[in-house]
Amino acid sequence: MAIKRVLKYGEKSLREPSKEVHKVSRKITDLVNDLLDTMYAQNGVGLAAPQIGVNYRVFVIDVTSGKESLNPIVFINPKIIKASGSVISNEGCLSFPEAYTDVKRYSDVMVKALNSNGKPFVMEAKDGSLLARAIQHEFDHLNGVLFIDHCVNRFETDDILKKYNLPPIEPDKLIEE
Ligand code: ZN
């Protein structure tokens, strides 16, 4: 497939809610392959469709990124069906090059989704693992939510965004937990 341009914070698609997939058609499997190619090209752990300008509820994750064997996981129409615990950790996003900040996440999640063949599956990710965080991060993208909306310190985060020439925090988007 193809390596696509990753949208940067400030571009419209990143703040738009994405549409459900009604059929895992050729168009959707092409999208999945573009997401995987683009994620691996950027050495990312995850990538969501709106990040390449396509507002469908699809994202991909590979927490083995950089290691010898790849393990891509495809999520279509994901739903987080259980979430508990909380953990603060440093997070980044391919749409925010070089900018990292501390965000608060659930430590354990259970997600239900369709795979690239349209088959339903349930996956559990626990103990604040990279997979647990990646699922929540990518899921948020499908609702136009960005990791900075969960930041622990908005002033520090604004300084980081400024340093990397990214637009400031949108105060009305901040999520109070
Ligand atoms: Zn992201």
PDB file of C-alpha atoms and ligand atoms in Angstrom:
ATOM      1  CA  MET A   1       0.000   0.000   0.000  1.00  0.00           C
ATOM      2  CA  ALA A   2       1.290   3.450   0.748  1.00  0.00           C
ATOM      3  CA  ILE A   3       2.956   5.627   3.312  1.00  0.00           C
ATOM      4  CA  LYS A   4       0.652   8.581   3.965  1.00  0.00           C
ATOM      5  CA  ARG A   5       1.327  12.008   5.400  1.00  0.00           C
ATOM      6  CA  VAL A   6       0.592  12.146   9.118  1.00  0.00           C
ATOM      7  CA  LEU A   7      -1.539  15.173  10.004  1.00  0.00           C
ATOM      8  CA  LYS A   8      -0.130  17.578  12.562  1.00  0.00           C
ATOM      9  CA  TYR A   9      -1.901  19.040  15.585  1.00  0.00           C
ATOM     10  CA  GLY A  10      -3.955  21.972  14.313  1.00  0.00           C
ATOM     11  CA  GLU A  11      -5.259  20.142  11.231  1.00  0.00           C
ATOM     12  CA  LYS A  12      -9.024  19.695  11.124  1.00  0.00           C
ATOM     13  CA  SER A  13      -9.489  15.904  10.808  1.00  0.00           C
ATOM     14  CA  LEU A  14      -7.764  15.361  14.168  1.00  0.00           C
ATOM     15  CA  ARG A  15     -10.618  17.098  15.992  1.00  0.00           C
ATOM     16  CA  GLU A  16     -13.454  15.504  14.020  1.00  0.00           C
ATOM     17  CA  PRO A  17     -15.388  12.447  15.238  1.00  0.00           C
ATOM     18  CA  SER A  18     -14.963   9.402  12.995  1.00  0.00           C
ATOM     19  CA  LYS A  19     -17.700   7.312  11.380  1.00  0.00           C
ATOM     20  CA  GLU A  20     -18.494   3.656  12.096  1.00  0.00           C
ATOM     21  CA  VAL A  21     -17.388   1.148   9.478  1.00  0.00           C
ATOM     22  CA  HIS A  22     -20.444  -0.623   8.048  1.00  0.00           C
ATOM     23  CA  LYS A  23     -18.593  -3.186   5.984  1.00  0.00           C
ATOM     24  CA  VAL A  24     -14.962  -4.283   6.047  1.00  0.00           C
ATOM     25  CA  SER A  25     -14.657  -3.671   2.320  1.00  0.00           C
ATOM     26  CA  ARG A  26     -11.591  -3.357   0.114  1.00  0.00           C
ATOM     27  CA  LYS A  27     -11.579   0.380   0.883  1.00  0.00           C
ATOM     28  CA  ILE A  28     -11.208  -0.433   4.595  1.00  0.00           C
ATOM     29  CA  THR A  29      -8.503  -3.087   4.144  1.00  0.00           C
ATOM     30  CA  ASP A  30      -6.590  -0.598   1.955  1.00  0.00           C
ATOM     31  CA  LEU A  31      -6.941   1.944   4.778  1.00  0.00           C
ATOM     32  CA  VAL A  32      -5.633  -0.620   7.309  1.00  0.00           C
ATOM     33  CA  ASN A  33      -2.593  -1.326   5.116  1.00  0.00           C
ATOM     34  CA  ASP A  34      -1.897   2.393   4.680  1.00  0.00           C
ATOM     35  CA  LEU A  35      -2.094   2.846   8.463  1.00  0.00           C
ATOM     36  CA  LEU A  36       0.341  -0.027   9.065  1.00  0.00           C
ATOM     37  CA  ASP A  37       2.797   1.162   6.398  1.00  0.00           C
ATOM     38  CA  THR A  38       2.687   4.701   7.748  1.00  0.00           C
ATOM     39  CA  MET A  39       2.993   3.633  11.408  1.00  0.00           C
ATOM     40  CA  TYR A  40       6.037   1.451  10.703  1.00  0.00           C
ATOM     41  CA  ALA A  41       7.640   4.130   8.495  1.00  0.00           C
ATOM     42  CA  GLN A  42       7.365   6.564  11.431  1.00  0.00           C
ATOM     43  CA  ASN A  43       8.429   4.016  14.079  1.00  0.00           C
ATOM     44  CA  GLY A  44       5.142   4.576  15.874  1.00  0.00           C
ATOM     45  CA  VAL A  45       3.391   2.296  18.340  1.00  0.00           C
ATOM     46  CA  GLY A  46      -0.070   3.164  17.023  1.00  0.00           C
ATOM     47  CA  LEU A  47      -1.871   5.167  14.369  1.00  0.00           C
ATOM     48  CA  ALA A  48      -5.528   6.075  13.921  1.00  0.00           C
ATOM     49  CA  ALA A  49      -7.298   6.739  10.613  1.00  0.00           C
ATOM     50  CA  PRO A  50      -8.045  10.439  11.303  1.00  0.00           C
ATOM     51  CA  GLN A  51      -4.274  10.969  11.604  1.00  0.00           C
ATOM     52  CA  ILE A  52      -4.004  10.298   7.877  1.00  0.00           C
ATOM     53  CA  GLY A  53      -7.095  12.388   7.195  1.00  0.00           C
ATOM     54  CA  VAL A  54      -9.647   9.546   6.989  1.00  0.00           C
ATOM     55  CA  ASN A  55     -12.432   9.834   9.581  1.00  0.00           C
ATOM     56  CA  TYR A  56     -13.356   6.165   9.979  1.00  0.00           C
ATOM     57  CA  ARG A  57     -13.294   4.244  13.265  1.00  0.00           C
ATOM     58  CA  VAL A  58     -10.112   2.273  12.564  1.00  0.00           C
ATOM     59  CA  PHE A  59      -6.721   2.191  14.283  1.00  0.00           C
ATOM     60  CA  VAL A  60      -3.652  -0.029  14.372  1.00  0.00           C
ATOM     61  CA  ILE A  61      -1.186  -0.785  17.170  1.00  0.00           C
ATOM     62  CA  ASP A  62       2.103  -2.644  17.345  1.00  0.00           C
ATOM     63  CA  VAL A  63       3.821  -2.458  20.712  1.00  0.00           C
ATOM     64  CA  THR A  64       6.737  -4.559  19.419  1.00  0.00           C
ATOM     65  CA  SER A  65       7.727  -1.690  17.095  1.00  0.00           C
ATOM     66  CA  GLY A  66      11.494  -1.582  16.700  1.00  0.00           C
ATOM     67  CA  LYS A  67      11.948  -5.232  17.696  1.00  0.00           C
ATOM     68  CA  GLU A  68      12.624  -8.217  15.437  1.00  0.00           C
ATOM     69  CA  SER A  69       9.136  -9.643  14.904  1.00  0.00           C
ATOM     70  CA  LEU A  70       6.136  -7.475  14.123  1.00  0.00           C
ATOM     71  CA  ASN A  71       2.787  -7.987  15.783  1.00  0.00           C
ATOM     72  CA  PRO A  72       0.246  -5.628  14.231  1.00  0.00           C
ATOM     73  CA  ILE A  73      -3.197  -5.458  15.846  1.00  0.00           C
ATOM     74  CA  VAL A  74      -6.063  -3.941  13.855  1.00  0.00           C
ATOM     75  CA  PHE A  75      -9.099  -2.423  15.597  1.00  0.00           C
ATOM     76  CA  ILE A  76     -12.240  -1.602  13.598  1.00  0.00           C
ATOM     77  CA  ASN A  77     -15.271  -0.030  15.369  1.00  0.00           C
ATOM     78  CA  PRO A  78     -13.613  -0.490  18.786  1.00  0.00           C
ATOM     79  CA  LYS A  79     -15.556  -0.128  22.037  1.00  0.00           C
ATOM     80  CA  ILE A  80     -13.917   0.103  25.448  1.00  0.00           C
ATOM     81  CA  ILE A  81     -16.131  -2.188  27.501  1.00  0.00           C
ATOM     82  CA  LYS A  82     -14.243  -2.064  30.812  1.00  0.00           C
ATOM     83  CA  ALA A  83     -11.792   0.425  32.298  1.00  0.00           C
ATOM     84  CA  SER A  84     -10.292   0.680  35.787  1.00  0.00           C
ATOM     85  CA  GLY A  85      -7.312   1.922  37.768  1.00  0.00           C
ATOM     86  CA  SER A  86      -5.256   4.947  36.878  1.00  0.00           C
ATOM     87  CA  VAL A  87      -1.685   5.624  35.890  1.00  0.00           C
ATOM     88  CA  ILE A  88       0.294   8.708  34.896  1.00  0.00           C
ATOM     89  CA  SER A  89       2.959   8.363  32.241  1.00  0.00           C
ATOM     90  CA  ASN A  90       4.820  10.291  29.587  1.00  0.00           C
ATOM     91  CA  GLU A  91       3.104  10.077  26.232  1.00  0.00           C
ATOM     92  CA  GLY A  92       3.624  11.304  22.701  1.00  0.00           C
ATOM     93  CA  CYS A  93       1.807  11.153  19.370  1.00  0.00           C
ATOM     94  CA  LEU A  94       2.919  11.053  15.726  1.00  0.00           C
ATOM     95  CA  SER A  95       0.733  14.137  15.141  1.00  0.00           C
ATOM     96  CA  PHE A  96       2.815  16.042  17.745  1.00  0.00           C
ATOM     97  CA  PRO A  97       6.396  15.499  16.573  1.00  0.00           C
ATOM     98  CA  GLU A  98       8.865  15.461  19.465  1.00  0.00           C
ATOM     99  CA  ALA A  99       6.354  16.739  22.043  1.00  0.00           C
ATOM    100  CA  TYR A 100       5.862  14.474  25.077  1.00  0.00           C
ATOM    101  CA  THR A 101       3.920  15.182  28.236  1.00  0.00           C
ATOM    102  CA  ASP A 102       2.536  13.368  31.285  1.00  0.00           C
ATOM    103  CA  VAL A 103      -1.034  12.164  30.861  1.00  0.00           C
ATOM    104  CA  LYS A 104      -3.442  10.273  33.072  1.00  0.00           C
ATOM    105  CA  ARG A 105      -4.907   7.003  31.768  1.00  0.00           C
ATOM    106  CA  TYR A 106      -6.774   3.958  33.021  1.00  0.00           C
ATOM    107  CA  SER A 107      -4.306   1.224  33.943  1.00  0.00           C
ATOM    108  CA  ASP A 108      -6.573  -1.617  32.726  1.00  0.00           C
ATOM    109  CA  VAL A 109      -8.927  -1.728  29.777  1.00  0.00           C
ATOM    110  CA  MET A 110     -10.973  -4.278  27.909  1.00  0.00           C
ATOM    111  CA  VAL A 111     -11.743  -3.537  24.281  1.00  0.00           C
ATOM    112  CA  LYS A 112     -14.056  -5.140  21.794  1.00  0.00           C
ATOM    113  CA  ALA A 113     -13.492  -4.601  18.060  1.00  0.00           C
ATOM    114  CA  LEU A 114     -13.474  -6.190  14.615  1.00  0.00           C
ATOM    115  CA  ASN A 115     -10.209  -7.388  13.103  1.00  0.00           C
ATOM    116  CA  SER A 116      -9.140  -6.805   9.490  1.00  0.00           C
ATOM    117  CA  ASN A 117     -11.274  -9.784   8.402  1.00  0.00           C
ATOM    118  CA  GLY A 118     -14.352  -8.280  10.059  1.00  0.00           C
ATOM    119  CA  LYS A 119     -14.265 -10.871  12.884  1.00  0.00           C
ATOM    120  CA  PRO A 120     -15.097  -9.654  16.401  1.00  0.00           C
ATOM    121  CA  PHE A 121     -12.534 -10.067  19.180  1.00  0.00           C
ATOM    122  CA  VAL A 122     -12.085  -8.955  22.774  1.00  0.00           C
ATOM    123  CA  MET A 123      -8.710  -7.907  24.157  1.00  0.00           C
ATOM    124  CA  GLU A 124      -7.618  -7.090  27.670  1.00  0.00           C
ATOM    125  CA  ALA A 125      -4.598  -4.914  28.477  1.00  0.00           C
ATOM    126  CA  LYS A 126      -3.514  -4.436  32.076  1.00  0.00           C
ATOM    127  CA  ASP A 127      -1.139  -2.866  34.593  1.00  0.00           C
ATOM    128  CA  GLY A 128      -0.623   0.409  32.743  1.00  0.00           C
ATOM    129  CA  SER A 129       1.098  -1.496  29.940  1.00  0.00           C
ATOM    130  CA  LEU A 130       2.082   0.210  26.705  1.00  0.00           C
ATOM    131  CA  LEU A 131      -0.737  -1.709  25.006  1.00  0.00           C
ATOM    132  CA  ALA A 132      -3.307  -0.438  27.568  1.00  0.00           C
ATOM    133  CA  ARG A 133      -2.172   3.146  27.028  1.00  0.00           C
ATOM    134  CA  ALA A 134      -1.980   2.811  23.245  1.00  0.00           C
ATOM    135  CA  ILE A 135      -5.548   1.456  23.049  1.00  0.00           C
ATOM    136  CA  GLN A 136      -6.890   4.475  24.985  1.00  0.00           C
ATOM    137  CA  HIS A 137      -4.751   6.941  23.016  1.00  0.00           C
ATOM    138  CA  GLU A 138      -5.817   5.602  19.609  1.00  0.00           C
ATOM    139  CA  PHE A 139      -9.455   5.166  20.681  1.00  0.00           C
ATOM    140  CA  ASP A 140      -9.533   8.849  21.658  1.00  0.00           C
ATOM    141  CA  HIS A 141      -8.402   9.841  18.155  1.00  0.00           C
ATOM    142  CA  LEU A 142     -11.662   8.373  16.796  1.00  0.00           C
ATOM    143  CA  ASN A 143     -13.596  10.870  18.930  1.00  0.00           C
ATOM    144  CA  GLY A 144     -11.415  13.861  18.083  1.00  0.00           C
ATOM    145  CA  VAL A 145      -9.758  13.670  21.510  1.00  0.00           C
ATOM    146  CA  LEU A 146      -5.987  14.175  21.744  1.00  0.00           C
ATOM    147  CA  PHE A 147      -3.490  13.065  24.401  1.00  0.00           C
ATOM    148  CA  ILE A 148      -2.844  16.639  25.530  1.00  0.00           C
ATOM    149  CA  ASP A 149      -6.530  16.834  26.571  1.00  0.00           C
ATOM    150  CA  HIS A 150      -5.603  14.372  29.367  1.00  0.00           C
ATOM    151  CA  CYS A 151      -2.437  16.209  30.424  1.00  0.00           C
ATOM    152  CA  VAL A 152      -1.528  16.363  34.080  1.00  0.00           C
ATOM    153  CA  ASN A 153      -0.095  19.905  33.906  1.00  0.00           C
ATOM    154  CA  ARG A 154      -1.568  22.238  31.288  1.00  0.00           C
ATOM    155  CA  PHE A 155       1.013  25.005  31.799  1.00  0.00           C
ATOM    156  CA  GLU A 156       3.950  22.664  31.394  1.00  0.00           C
ATOM    157  CA  THR A 157       2.239  21.093  28.370  1.00  0.00           C
ATOM    158  CA  ASP A 158       1.666  24.498  26.778  1.00  0.00           C
ATOM    159  CA  ASP A 159       5.387  25.251  27.161  1.00  0.00           C
ATOM    160  CA  ILE A 160       6.249  21.950  25.455  1.00  0.00           C
ATOM    161  CA  LEU A 161       3.831  22.645  22.565  1.00  0.00           C
ATOM    162  CA  LYS A 162       5.306  26.114  22.126  1.00  0.00           C
ATOM    163  CA  LYS A 163       8.840  24.703  22.099  1.00  0.00           C
ATOM    164  CA  TYR A 164       7.939  22.467  19.154  1.00  0.00           C
ATOM    165  CA  ASN A 165       5.961  25.171  17.305  1.00  0.00           C
ATOM    166  CA  LEU A 166       2.633  23.437  17.828  1.00  0.00           C
ATOM    167  CA  PRO A 167      -0.636  25.282  18.590  1.00  0.00           C
ATOM    168  CA  PRO A 168      -1.517  25.766  22.269  1.00  0.00           C
ATOM    169  CA  ILE A 169      -3.873  23.647  24.376  1.00  0.00           C
ATOM    170  CA  GLU A 170      -7.573  24.163  23.688  1.00  0.00           C
ATOM    171  CA  PRO A 171      -8.876  24.766  27.237  1.00  0.00           C
ATOM    172  CA  ASP A 172     -12.447  23.705  26.384  1.00  0.00           C
ATOM    173  CA  LYS A 173     -11.113  20.271  25.334  1.00  0.00           C
ATOM    174  CA  LEU A 174      -9.343  19.503  28.617  1.00  0.00           C
ATOM    175  CA  ILE A 175     -10.697  16.418  30.365  1.00  0.00           C
ATOM    176  CA  GLU A 176     -11.107  16.641  34.143  1.00  0.00           C
ATOM    177  CA  GLU A 177     -10.894  13.262  35.858  1.00  0.00           C
TER     178      GLU A 177
HETATM  179 ZN    ZN B   1      -1.856   9.970  18.623  1.00  0.00          ZN
END
